[in-house]
PDB file of C-alpha atoms in Angstrom:
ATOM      1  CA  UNK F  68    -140.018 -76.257 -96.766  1.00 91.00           C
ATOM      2  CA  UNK F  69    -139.427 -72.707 -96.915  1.00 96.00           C
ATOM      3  CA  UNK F  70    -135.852 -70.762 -97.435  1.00 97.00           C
ATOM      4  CA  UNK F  71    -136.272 -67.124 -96.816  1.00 98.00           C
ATOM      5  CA  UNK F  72    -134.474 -64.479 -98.806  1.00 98.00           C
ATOM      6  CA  UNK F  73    -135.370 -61.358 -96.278  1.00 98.00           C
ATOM      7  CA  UNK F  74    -133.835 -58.081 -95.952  1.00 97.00           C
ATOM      8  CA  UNK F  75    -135.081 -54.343 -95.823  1.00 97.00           C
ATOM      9  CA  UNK F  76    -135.904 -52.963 -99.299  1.00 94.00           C
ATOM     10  CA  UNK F  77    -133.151 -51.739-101.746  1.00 92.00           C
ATOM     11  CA  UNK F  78    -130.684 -54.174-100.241  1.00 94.00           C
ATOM     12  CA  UNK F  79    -129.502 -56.466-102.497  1.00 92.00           C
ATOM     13  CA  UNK F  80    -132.422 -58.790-102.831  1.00 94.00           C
ATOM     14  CA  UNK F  81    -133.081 -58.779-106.737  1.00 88.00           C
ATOM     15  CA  UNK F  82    -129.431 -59.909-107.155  1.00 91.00           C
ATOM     16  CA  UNK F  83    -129.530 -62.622-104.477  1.00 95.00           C
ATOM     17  CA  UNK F  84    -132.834 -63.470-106.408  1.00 93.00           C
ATOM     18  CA  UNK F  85    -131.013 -63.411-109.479  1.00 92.00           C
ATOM     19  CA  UNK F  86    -128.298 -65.458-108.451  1.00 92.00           C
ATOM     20  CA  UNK F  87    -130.012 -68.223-107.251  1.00 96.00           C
ATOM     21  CA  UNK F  88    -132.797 -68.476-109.948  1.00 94.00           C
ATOM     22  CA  UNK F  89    -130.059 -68.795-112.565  1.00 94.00           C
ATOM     23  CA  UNK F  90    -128.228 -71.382-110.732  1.00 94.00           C
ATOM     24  CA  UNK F  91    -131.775 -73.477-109.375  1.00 94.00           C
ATOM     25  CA  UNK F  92    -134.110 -72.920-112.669  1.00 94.00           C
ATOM     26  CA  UNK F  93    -131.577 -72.865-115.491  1.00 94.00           C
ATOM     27  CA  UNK F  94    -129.349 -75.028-117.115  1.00 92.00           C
ATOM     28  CA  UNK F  95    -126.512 -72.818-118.224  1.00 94.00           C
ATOM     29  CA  UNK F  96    -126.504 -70.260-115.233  1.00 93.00           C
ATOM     30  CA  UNK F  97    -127.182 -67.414-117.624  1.00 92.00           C
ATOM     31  CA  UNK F  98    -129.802 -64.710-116.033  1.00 87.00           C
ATOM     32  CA  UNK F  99    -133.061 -63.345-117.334  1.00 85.00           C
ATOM     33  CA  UNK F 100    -135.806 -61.438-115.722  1.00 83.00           C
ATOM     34  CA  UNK F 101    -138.277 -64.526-116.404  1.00 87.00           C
ATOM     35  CA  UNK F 102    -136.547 -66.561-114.352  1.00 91.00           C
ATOM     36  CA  UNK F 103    -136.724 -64.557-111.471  1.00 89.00           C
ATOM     37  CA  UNK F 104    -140.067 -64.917-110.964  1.00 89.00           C
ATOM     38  CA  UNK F 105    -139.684 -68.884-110.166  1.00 93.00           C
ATOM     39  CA  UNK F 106    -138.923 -66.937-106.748  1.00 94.00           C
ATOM     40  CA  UNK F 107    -141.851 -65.212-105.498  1.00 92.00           C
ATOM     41  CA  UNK F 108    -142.289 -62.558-103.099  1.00 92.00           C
ATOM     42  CA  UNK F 109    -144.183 -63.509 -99.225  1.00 95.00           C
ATOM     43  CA  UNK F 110    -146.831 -61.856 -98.933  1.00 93.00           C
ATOM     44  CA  UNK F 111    -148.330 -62.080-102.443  1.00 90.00           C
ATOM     45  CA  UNK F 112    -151.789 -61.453-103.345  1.00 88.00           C
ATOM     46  CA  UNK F 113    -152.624 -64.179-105.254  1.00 88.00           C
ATOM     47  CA  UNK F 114    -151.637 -66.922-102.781  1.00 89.00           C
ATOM     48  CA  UNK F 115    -153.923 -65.551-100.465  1.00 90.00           C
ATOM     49  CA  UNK F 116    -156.912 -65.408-103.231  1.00 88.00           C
ATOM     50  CA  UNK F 117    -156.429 -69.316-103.939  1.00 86.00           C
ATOM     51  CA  UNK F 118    -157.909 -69.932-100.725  1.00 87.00           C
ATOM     52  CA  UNK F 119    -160.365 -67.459-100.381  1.00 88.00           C
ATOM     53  CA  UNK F 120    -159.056 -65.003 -97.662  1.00 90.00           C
ATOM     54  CA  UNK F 121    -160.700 -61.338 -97.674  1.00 88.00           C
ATOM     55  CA  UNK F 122    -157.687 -59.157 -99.249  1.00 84.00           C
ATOM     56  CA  UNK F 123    -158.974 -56.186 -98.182  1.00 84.00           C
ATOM     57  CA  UNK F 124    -158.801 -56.807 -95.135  1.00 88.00           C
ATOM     58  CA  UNK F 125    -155.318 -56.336 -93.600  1.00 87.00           C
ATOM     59  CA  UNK F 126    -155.482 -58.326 -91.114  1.00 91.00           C
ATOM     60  CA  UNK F 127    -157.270 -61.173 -92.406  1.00 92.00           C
ATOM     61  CA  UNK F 128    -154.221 -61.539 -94.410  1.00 92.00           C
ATOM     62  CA  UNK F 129    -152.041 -61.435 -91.103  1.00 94.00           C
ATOM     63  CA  UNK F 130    -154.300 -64.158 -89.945  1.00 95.00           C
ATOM     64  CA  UNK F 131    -153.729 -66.869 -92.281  1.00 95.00           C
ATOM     65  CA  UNK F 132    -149.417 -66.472 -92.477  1.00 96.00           C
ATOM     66  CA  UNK F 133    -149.423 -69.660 -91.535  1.00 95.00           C
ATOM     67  CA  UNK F 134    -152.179 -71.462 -92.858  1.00 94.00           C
ATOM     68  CA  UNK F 135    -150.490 -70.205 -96.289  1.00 93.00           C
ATOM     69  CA  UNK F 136    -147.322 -71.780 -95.589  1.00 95.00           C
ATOM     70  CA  UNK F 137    -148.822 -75.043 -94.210  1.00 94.00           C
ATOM     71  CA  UNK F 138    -150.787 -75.362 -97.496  1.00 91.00           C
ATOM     72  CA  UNK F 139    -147.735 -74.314 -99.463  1.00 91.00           C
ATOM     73  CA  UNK F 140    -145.082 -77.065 -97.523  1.00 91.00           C
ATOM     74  CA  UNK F 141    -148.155 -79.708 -97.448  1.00 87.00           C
ATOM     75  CA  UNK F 142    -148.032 -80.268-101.416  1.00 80.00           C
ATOM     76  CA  UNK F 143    -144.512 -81.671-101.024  1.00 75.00           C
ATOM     77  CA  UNK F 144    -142.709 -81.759 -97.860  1.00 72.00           C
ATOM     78  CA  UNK F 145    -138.872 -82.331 -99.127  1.00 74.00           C
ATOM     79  CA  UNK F 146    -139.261 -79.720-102.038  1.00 85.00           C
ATOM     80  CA  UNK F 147    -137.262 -76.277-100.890  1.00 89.00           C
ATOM     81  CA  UNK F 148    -138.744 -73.258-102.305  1.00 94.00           C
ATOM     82  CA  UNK F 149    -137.470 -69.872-102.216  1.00 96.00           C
ATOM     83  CA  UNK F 150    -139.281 -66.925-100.992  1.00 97.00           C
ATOM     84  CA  UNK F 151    -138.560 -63.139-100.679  1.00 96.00           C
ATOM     85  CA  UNK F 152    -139.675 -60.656 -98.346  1.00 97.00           C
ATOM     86  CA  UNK F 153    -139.415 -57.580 -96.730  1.00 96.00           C
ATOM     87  CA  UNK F 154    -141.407 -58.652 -94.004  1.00 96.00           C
ATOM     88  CA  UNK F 155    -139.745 -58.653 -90.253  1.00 96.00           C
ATOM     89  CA  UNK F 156    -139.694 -61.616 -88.385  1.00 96.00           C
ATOM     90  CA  UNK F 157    -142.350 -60.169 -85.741  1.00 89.00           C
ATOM     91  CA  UNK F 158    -146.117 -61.057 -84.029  1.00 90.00           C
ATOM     92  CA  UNK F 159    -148.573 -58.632 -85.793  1.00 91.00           C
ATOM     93  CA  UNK F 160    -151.500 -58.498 -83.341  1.00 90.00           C
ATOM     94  CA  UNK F 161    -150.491 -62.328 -81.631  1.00 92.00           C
ATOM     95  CA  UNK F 162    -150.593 -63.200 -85.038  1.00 95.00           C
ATOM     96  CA  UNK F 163    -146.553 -64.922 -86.165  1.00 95.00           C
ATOM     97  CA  UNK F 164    -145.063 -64.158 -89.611  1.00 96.00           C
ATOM     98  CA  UNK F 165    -143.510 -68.095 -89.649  1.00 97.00           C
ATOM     99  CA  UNK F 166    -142.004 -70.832 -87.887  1.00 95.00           C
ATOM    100  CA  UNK F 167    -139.845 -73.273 -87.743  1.00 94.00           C
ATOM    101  CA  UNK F 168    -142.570 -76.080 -89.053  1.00 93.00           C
ATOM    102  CA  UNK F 169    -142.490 -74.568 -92.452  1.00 95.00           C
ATOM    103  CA  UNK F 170    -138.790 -72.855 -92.244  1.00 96.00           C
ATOM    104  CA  UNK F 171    -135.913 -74.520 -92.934  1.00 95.00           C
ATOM    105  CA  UNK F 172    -133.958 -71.388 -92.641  1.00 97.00           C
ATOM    106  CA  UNK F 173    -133.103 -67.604 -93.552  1.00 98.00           C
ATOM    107  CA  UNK F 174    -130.273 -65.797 -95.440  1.00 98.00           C
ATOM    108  CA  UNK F 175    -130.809 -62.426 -94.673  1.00 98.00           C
ATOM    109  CA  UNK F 176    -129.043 -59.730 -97.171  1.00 98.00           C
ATOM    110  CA  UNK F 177    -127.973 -56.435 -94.989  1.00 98.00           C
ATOM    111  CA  UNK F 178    -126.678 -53.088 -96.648  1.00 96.00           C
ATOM    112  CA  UNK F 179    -125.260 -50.088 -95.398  1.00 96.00           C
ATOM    113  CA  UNK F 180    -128.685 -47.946 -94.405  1.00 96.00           C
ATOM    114  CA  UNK F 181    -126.033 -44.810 -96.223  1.00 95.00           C
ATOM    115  CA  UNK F 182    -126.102 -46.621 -99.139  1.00 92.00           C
ATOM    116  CA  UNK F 183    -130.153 -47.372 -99.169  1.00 92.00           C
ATOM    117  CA  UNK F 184    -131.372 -43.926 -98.692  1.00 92.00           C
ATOM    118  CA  UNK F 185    -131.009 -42.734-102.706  1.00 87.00           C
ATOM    119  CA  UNK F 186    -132.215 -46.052-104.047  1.00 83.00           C
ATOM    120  CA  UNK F 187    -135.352 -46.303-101.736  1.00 87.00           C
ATOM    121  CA  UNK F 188    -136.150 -42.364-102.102  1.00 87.00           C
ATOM    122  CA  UNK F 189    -135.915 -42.727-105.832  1.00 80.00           C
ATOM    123  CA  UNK F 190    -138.454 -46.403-105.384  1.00 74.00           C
ATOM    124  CA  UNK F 191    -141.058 -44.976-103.236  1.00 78.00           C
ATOM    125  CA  UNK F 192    -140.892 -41.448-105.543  1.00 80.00           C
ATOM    126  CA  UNK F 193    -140.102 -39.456-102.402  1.00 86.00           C
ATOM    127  CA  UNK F 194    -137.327 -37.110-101.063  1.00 91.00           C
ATOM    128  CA  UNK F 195    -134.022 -38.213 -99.333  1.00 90.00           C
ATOM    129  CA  UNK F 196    -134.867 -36.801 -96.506  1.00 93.00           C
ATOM    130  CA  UNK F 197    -138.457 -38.515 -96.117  1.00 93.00           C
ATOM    131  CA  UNK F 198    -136.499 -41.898 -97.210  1.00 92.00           C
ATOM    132  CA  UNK F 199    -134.039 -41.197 -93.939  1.00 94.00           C
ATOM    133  CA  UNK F 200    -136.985 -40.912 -91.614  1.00 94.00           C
ATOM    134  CA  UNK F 201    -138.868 -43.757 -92.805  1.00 93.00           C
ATOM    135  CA  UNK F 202    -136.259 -46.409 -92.438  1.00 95.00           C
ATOM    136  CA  UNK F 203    -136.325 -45.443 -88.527  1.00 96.00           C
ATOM    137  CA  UNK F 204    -139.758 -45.532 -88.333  1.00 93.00           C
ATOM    138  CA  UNK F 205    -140.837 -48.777 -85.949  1.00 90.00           C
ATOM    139  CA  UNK F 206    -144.433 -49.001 -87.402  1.00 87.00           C
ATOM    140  CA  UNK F 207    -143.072 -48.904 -91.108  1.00 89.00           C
ATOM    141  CA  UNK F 208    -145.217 -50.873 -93.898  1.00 88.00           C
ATOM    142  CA  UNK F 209    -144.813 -51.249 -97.842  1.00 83.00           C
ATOM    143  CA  UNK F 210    -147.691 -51.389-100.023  1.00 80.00           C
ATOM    144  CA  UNK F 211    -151.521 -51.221 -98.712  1.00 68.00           C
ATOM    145  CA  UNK F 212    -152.609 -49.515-101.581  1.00 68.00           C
ATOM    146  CA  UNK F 213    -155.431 -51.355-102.513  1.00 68.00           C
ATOM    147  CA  UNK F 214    -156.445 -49.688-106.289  1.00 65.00           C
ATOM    148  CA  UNK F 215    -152.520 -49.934-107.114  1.00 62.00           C
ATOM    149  CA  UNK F 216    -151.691 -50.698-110.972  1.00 59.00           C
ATOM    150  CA  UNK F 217    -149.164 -52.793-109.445  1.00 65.00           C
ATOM    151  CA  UNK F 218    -150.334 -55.648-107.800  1.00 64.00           C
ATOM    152  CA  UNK F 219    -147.485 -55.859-105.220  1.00 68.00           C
ATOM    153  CA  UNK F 220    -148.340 -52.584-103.863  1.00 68.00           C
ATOM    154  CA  UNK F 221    -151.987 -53.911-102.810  1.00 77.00           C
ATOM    155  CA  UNK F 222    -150.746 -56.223-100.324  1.00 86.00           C
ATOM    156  CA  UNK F 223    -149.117 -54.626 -96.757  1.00 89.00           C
ATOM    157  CA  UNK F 224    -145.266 -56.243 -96.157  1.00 92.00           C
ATOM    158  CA  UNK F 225    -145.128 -55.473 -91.910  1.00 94.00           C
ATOM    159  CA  UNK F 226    -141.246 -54.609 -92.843  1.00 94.00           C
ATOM    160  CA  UNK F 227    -141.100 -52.080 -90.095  1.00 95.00           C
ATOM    161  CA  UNK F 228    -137.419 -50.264 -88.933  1.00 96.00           C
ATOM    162  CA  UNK F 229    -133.796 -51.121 -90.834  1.00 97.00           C
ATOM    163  CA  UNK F 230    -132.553 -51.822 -87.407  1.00 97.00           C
ATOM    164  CA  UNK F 231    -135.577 -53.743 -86.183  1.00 97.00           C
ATOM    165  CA  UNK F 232    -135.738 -55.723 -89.044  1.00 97.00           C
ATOM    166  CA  UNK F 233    -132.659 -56.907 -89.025  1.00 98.00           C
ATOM    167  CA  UNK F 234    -132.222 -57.563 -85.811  1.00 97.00           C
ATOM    168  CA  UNK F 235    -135.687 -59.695 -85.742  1.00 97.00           C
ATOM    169  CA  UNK F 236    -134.706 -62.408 -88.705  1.00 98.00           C
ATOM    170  CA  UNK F 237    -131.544 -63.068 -85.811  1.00 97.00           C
ATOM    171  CA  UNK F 238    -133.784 -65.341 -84.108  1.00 96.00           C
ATOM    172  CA  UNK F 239    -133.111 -68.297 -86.501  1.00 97.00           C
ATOM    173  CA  UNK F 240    -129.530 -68.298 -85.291  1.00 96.00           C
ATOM    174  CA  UNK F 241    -130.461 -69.660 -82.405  1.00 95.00           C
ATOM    175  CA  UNK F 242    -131.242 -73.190 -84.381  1.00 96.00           C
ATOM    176  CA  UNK F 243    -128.008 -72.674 -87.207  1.00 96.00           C
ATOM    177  CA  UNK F 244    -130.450 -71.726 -89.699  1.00 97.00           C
ATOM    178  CA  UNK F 245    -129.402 -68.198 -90.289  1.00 98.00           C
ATOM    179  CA  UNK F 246    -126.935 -66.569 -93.213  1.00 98.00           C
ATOM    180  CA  UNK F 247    -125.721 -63.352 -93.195  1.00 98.00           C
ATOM    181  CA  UNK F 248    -124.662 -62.092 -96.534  1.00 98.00           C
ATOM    182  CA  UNK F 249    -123.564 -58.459 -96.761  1.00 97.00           C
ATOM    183  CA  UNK F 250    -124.440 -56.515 -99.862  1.00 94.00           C
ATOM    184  CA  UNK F 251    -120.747 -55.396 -99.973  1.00 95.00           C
ATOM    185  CA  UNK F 252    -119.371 -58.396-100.252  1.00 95.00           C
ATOM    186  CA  UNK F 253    -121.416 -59.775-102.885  1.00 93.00           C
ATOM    187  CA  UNK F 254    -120.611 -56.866-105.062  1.00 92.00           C
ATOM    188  CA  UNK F 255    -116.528 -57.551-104.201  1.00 93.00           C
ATOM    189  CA  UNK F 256    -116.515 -61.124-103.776  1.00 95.00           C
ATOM    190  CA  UNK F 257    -119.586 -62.702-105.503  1.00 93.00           C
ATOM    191  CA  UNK F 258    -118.167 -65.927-106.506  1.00 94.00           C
ATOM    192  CA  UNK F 259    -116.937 -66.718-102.698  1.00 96.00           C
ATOM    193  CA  UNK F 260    -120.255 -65.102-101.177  1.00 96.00           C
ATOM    194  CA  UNK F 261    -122.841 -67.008-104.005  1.00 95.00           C
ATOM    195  CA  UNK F 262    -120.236 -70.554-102.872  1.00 96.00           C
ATOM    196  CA  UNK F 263    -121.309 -69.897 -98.895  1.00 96.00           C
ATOM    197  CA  UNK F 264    -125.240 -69.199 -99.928  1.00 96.00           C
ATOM    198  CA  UNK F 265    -125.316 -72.712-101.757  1.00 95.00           C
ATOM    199  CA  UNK F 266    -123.106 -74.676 -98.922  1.00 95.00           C
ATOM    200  CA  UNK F 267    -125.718 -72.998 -97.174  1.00 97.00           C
ATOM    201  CA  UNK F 268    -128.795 -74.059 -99.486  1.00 96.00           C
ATOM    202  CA  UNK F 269    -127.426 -77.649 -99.524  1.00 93.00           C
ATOM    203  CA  UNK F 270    -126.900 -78.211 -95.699  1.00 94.00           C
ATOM    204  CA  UNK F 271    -130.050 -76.943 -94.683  1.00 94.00           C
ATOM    205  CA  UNK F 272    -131.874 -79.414 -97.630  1.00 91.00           C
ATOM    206  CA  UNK F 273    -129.328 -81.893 -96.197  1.00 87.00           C
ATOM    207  CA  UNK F 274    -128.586 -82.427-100.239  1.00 87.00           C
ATOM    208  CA  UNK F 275    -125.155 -83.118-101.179  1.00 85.00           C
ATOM    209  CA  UNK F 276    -123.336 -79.802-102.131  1.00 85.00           C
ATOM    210  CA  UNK F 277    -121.284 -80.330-106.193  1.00 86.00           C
ATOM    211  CA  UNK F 278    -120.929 -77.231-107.763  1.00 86.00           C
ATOM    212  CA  UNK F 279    -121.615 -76.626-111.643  1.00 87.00           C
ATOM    213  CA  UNK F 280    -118.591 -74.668-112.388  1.00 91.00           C
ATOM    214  CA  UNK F 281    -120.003 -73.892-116.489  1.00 91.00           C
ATOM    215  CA  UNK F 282    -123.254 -72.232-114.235  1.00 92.00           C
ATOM    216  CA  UNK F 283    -121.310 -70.135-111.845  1.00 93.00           C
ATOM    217  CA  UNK F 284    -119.457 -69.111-114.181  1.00 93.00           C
ATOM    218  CA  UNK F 285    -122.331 -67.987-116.579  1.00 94.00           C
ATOM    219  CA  UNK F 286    -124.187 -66.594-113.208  1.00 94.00           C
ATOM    220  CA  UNK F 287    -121.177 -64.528-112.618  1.00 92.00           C
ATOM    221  CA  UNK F 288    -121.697 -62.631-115.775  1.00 90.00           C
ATOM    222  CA  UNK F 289    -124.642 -62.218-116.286  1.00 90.00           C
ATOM    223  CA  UNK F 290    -125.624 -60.799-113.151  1.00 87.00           C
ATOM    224  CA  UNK F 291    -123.522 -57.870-112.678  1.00 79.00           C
ATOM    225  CA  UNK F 292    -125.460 -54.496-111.921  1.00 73.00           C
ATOM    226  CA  UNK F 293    -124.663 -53.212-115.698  1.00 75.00           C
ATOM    227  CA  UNK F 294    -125.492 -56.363-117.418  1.00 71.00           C
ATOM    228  CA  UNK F 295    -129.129 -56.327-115.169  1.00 72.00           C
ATOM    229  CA  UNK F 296    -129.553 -52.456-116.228  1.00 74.00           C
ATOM    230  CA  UNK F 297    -129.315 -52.893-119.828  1.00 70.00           C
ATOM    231  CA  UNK F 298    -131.506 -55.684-119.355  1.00 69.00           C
ATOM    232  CA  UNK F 299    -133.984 -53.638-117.837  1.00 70.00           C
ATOM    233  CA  UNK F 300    -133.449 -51.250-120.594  1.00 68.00           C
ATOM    234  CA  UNK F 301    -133.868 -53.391-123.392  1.00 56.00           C
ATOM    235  CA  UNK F 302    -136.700 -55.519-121.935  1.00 58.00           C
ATOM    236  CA  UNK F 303    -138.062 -53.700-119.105  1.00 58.00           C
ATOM    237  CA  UNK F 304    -138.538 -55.447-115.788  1.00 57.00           C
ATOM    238  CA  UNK F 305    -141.790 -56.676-114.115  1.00 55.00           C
ATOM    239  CA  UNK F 306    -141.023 -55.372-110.386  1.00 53.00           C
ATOM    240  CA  UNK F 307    -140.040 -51.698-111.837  1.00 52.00           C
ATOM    241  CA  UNK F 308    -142.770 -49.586-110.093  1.00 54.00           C
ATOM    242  CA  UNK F 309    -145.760 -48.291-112.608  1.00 52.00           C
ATOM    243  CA  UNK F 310    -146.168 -44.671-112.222  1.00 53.00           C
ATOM    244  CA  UNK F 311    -148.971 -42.079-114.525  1.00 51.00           C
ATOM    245  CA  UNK F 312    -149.469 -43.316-118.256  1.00 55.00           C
ATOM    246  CA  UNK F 313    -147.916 -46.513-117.412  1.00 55.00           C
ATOM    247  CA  UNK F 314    -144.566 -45.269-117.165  1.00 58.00           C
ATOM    248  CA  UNK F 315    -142.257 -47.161-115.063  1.00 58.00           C
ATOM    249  CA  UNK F 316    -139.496 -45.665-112.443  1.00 57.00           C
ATOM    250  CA  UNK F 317    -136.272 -47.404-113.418  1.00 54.00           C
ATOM    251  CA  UNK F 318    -135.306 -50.141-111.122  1.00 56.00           C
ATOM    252  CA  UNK F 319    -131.886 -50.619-111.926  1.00 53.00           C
ATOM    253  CA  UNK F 320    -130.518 -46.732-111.739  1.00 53.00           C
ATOM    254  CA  UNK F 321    -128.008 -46.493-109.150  1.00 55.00           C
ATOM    255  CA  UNK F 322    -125.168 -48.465-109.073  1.00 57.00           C
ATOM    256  CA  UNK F 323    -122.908 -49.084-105.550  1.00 60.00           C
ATOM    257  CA  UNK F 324    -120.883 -46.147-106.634  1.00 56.00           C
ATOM    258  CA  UNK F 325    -124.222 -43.892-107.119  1.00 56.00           C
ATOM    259  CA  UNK F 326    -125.312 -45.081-103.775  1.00 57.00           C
ATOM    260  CA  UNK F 327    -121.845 -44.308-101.707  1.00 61.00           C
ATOM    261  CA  UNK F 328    -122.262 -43.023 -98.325  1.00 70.00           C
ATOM    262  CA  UNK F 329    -120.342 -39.993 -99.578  1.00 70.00           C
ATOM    263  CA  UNK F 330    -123.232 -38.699-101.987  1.00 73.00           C
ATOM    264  CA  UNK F 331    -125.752 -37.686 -98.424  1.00 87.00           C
ATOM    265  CA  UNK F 332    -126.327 -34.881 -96.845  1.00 90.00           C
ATOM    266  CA  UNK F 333    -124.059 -34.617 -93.789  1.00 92.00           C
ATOM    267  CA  UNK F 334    -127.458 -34.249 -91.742  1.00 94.00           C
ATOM    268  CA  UNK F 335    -128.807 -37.311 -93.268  1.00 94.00           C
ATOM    269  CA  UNK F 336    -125.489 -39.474 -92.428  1.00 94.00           C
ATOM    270  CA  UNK F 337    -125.168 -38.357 -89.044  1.00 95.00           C
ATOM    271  CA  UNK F 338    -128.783 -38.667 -88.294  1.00 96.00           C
ATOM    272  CA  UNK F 339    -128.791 -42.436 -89.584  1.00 96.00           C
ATOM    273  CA  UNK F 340    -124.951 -43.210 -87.988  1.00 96.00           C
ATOM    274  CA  UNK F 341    -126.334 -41.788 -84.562  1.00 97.00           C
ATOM    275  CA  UNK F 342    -129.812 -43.808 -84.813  1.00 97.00           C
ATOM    276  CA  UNK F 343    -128.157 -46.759 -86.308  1.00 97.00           C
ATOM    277  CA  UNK F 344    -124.872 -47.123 -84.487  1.00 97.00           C
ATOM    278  CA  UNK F 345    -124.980 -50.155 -82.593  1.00 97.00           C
ATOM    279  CA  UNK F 346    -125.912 -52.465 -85.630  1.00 97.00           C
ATOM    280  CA  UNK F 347    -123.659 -50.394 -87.980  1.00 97.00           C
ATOM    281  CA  UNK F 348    -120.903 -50.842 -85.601  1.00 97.00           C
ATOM    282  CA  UNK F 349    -121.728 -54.309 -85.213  1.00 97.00           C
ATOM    283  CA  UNK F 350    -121.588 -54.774 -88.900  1.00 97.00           C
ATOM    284  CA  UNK F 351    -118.750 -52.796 -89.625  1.00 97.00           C
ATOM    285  CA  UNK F 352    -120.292 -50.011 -91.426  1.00 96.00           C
ATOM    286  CA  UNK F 353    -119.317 -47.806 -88.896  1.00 94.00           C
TER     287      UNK F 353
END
C-alpha cells in the first residue's frame, strides 16, 4: 500500500524524502543522494513503460493511475512504499489520481507560498514574477516536455494551484489518514516533526512504533540544508535540472534564510497574501 509524500514543488519534499530514506533504507541513519531514490516520484515514466501504456500520450497516462497502483500494491499487499508527487488529489477528465484501495494515507509538506517563489523561479529558469503567477494558476502542470534530457520533465505532474493543491490532498482527513507537516517546523523542530511522521508511518502500517535513537540521531545530521548542499557540490545530485552542455541548475541554492518572505517584491507579497489569504491565514503564515 501506498504512503504519499505530496506537496507543491520547492516545499520541503527532498528533505522529507531524505529523512525517511535514511531512517527506512539504511542502517545507521546517515543520508546520501543514492538512497533517495528507494523513494520514487508518481508519475514516473518508466512505470508506465513496464506495462506498455502510450507515453506520449497525456492522457493515456491519466488513464491507467490506477491500474499502475493496483499492479504496484498487487506484488505485495502489506509492503508500504513511499511515493512523491506533486500531483493534486483531483479527477483529470473523470479520470482519479488514487484511492483509498491502494492508499493507506498522505503526509502532505506545506510552505509559505513567500518563501517558494525564489526557489521555484530559480528551478523552472524563469523570473520571480512569472514564478508568482504560476503558482495561482488553476490549470498549472510540471513537465510535458517530451524530448527533455531529463526524464522527469517528459512526464505531465497535474499539480495545478498552491492553494488548490493543498486544499485537495485534505480529503484523506476525512478517514485519519492525513499529516500535515509544515516546512517551518521541520527546519526548527526536526527531531519532534521527523518523531510525529514515523508515529504516523507506524499507525497507518499498524506496525509497532520503537525508535532507533543511533539513526535519528545520524538522520539529524546529516540532513541539514548545508550538509545536503555540499553534498550536491561534491557529488552532484540526480534531480538537479539539466540545462545546455549538460550543465545542471543547482538544486540546493537557497537556504530558509535566502528564501524569507522579506527578500520579494512588495507587489509580489501582496499579490500572493491577497490571492492566498484564507489558507495562509489558516496556516498561520499570515
Amino acid at each position: 500500500m501506498i504512503i504519499w509524500l505530496a506537496s507543491y514543488p520547492k516545499s520541503g519534499n527532498t528533505l522529507l524524502r531524505a529523512m525517511l530514506s535514511a531512517y527506512f533504507f539504511t542502517k545507521d541513519g546517515k543520508f546520501n543522494f543514492d538512497i533517495i531514490k528507494n523513494i520514487k516520484q508518481f508519475p514516473d515514466l518508466k512505470l508506465f513503460e513496464q506495462i506498455r501504456v502510450n507515453t506520449s500520450d497525456p492522457m493515456e497516462i491519466v488513464k491507467n493511475y490506477i491500474n499502475i497502483q493496483n499492479q504496484i500494491n498487487k506484488k505485495d499487499k502489506n509492503l508500504v512504499r513511499f511515493f512523491k508527487t506533486h500531483s493534486g488529489l483531483s479527477n483529470i477528465n473523470g479520470h482519479q489520481f488514487t484511492n483509498l484501495k491502494n492508499s493507506l494515507g498522505v503526509i502532505y509538506i506545506v510552505r509559505d507560498p513567500r518563501s517558494i517563489v525564489k526557489s521555484y523561479a530559480n528551478h523552472n529558469q524563469m523570473t520571480v514574477e512569472s514564478a508568482s503567477d504560476r503558482m495561482l494558476e488553476y490549470g498549472a502542470t510540471l513537465g510535458g516536455i517530451k524530448n527533455s534530457i531529463n526524464e522527469v520533465n517528459r512526464i505531465t505532474t497535474y499539480m495545478n494551484s498552491w492553494s488548490s493543491n493543498y486544499e485537495s490532498w485534505k480529503e484523506f482527513k476525512k478517514f485519519d489518514r492525513y499529516l500535515l507537516v509544515k516546512y517551518e517546523d521541520m527546519i526548527n523542530d526536526k527531531e519532534n516533526v521527523l518523531l510525529s511522521i514515523l508515529r504516523f508511518i507506524h499507525k497507518l502500517s499498524k506496525a509497532k512504533f520503537i525508535i532507533n535513537e543511533n539513526k535519528l540521531k545520524n538522520i539529524l545530521e546529516t540532513t541539514s540544508f548545508e550538509h545536503m548542499k555540499s553534498l550536491e557540490k561534491d557529488k552532484g545530485f540526480e534531480e538537479s535540472i539539466k540545462i545546455k552542455d549538460n550543465k545542471k541548475i543547482t538544486f540546493f541554492k537557497y537556504g530558509p534564510k535566502e528564501n524569507a518572505p522579506q527578500f520579494l517584491t512588495a507587489k509580489i507579497k501582496e499579490k500572493l497574501e491577497s490571492a492566498l489569504k484564507k489558507e495562509m491565514e489558516e496556516l498561520g503564515y499570515l
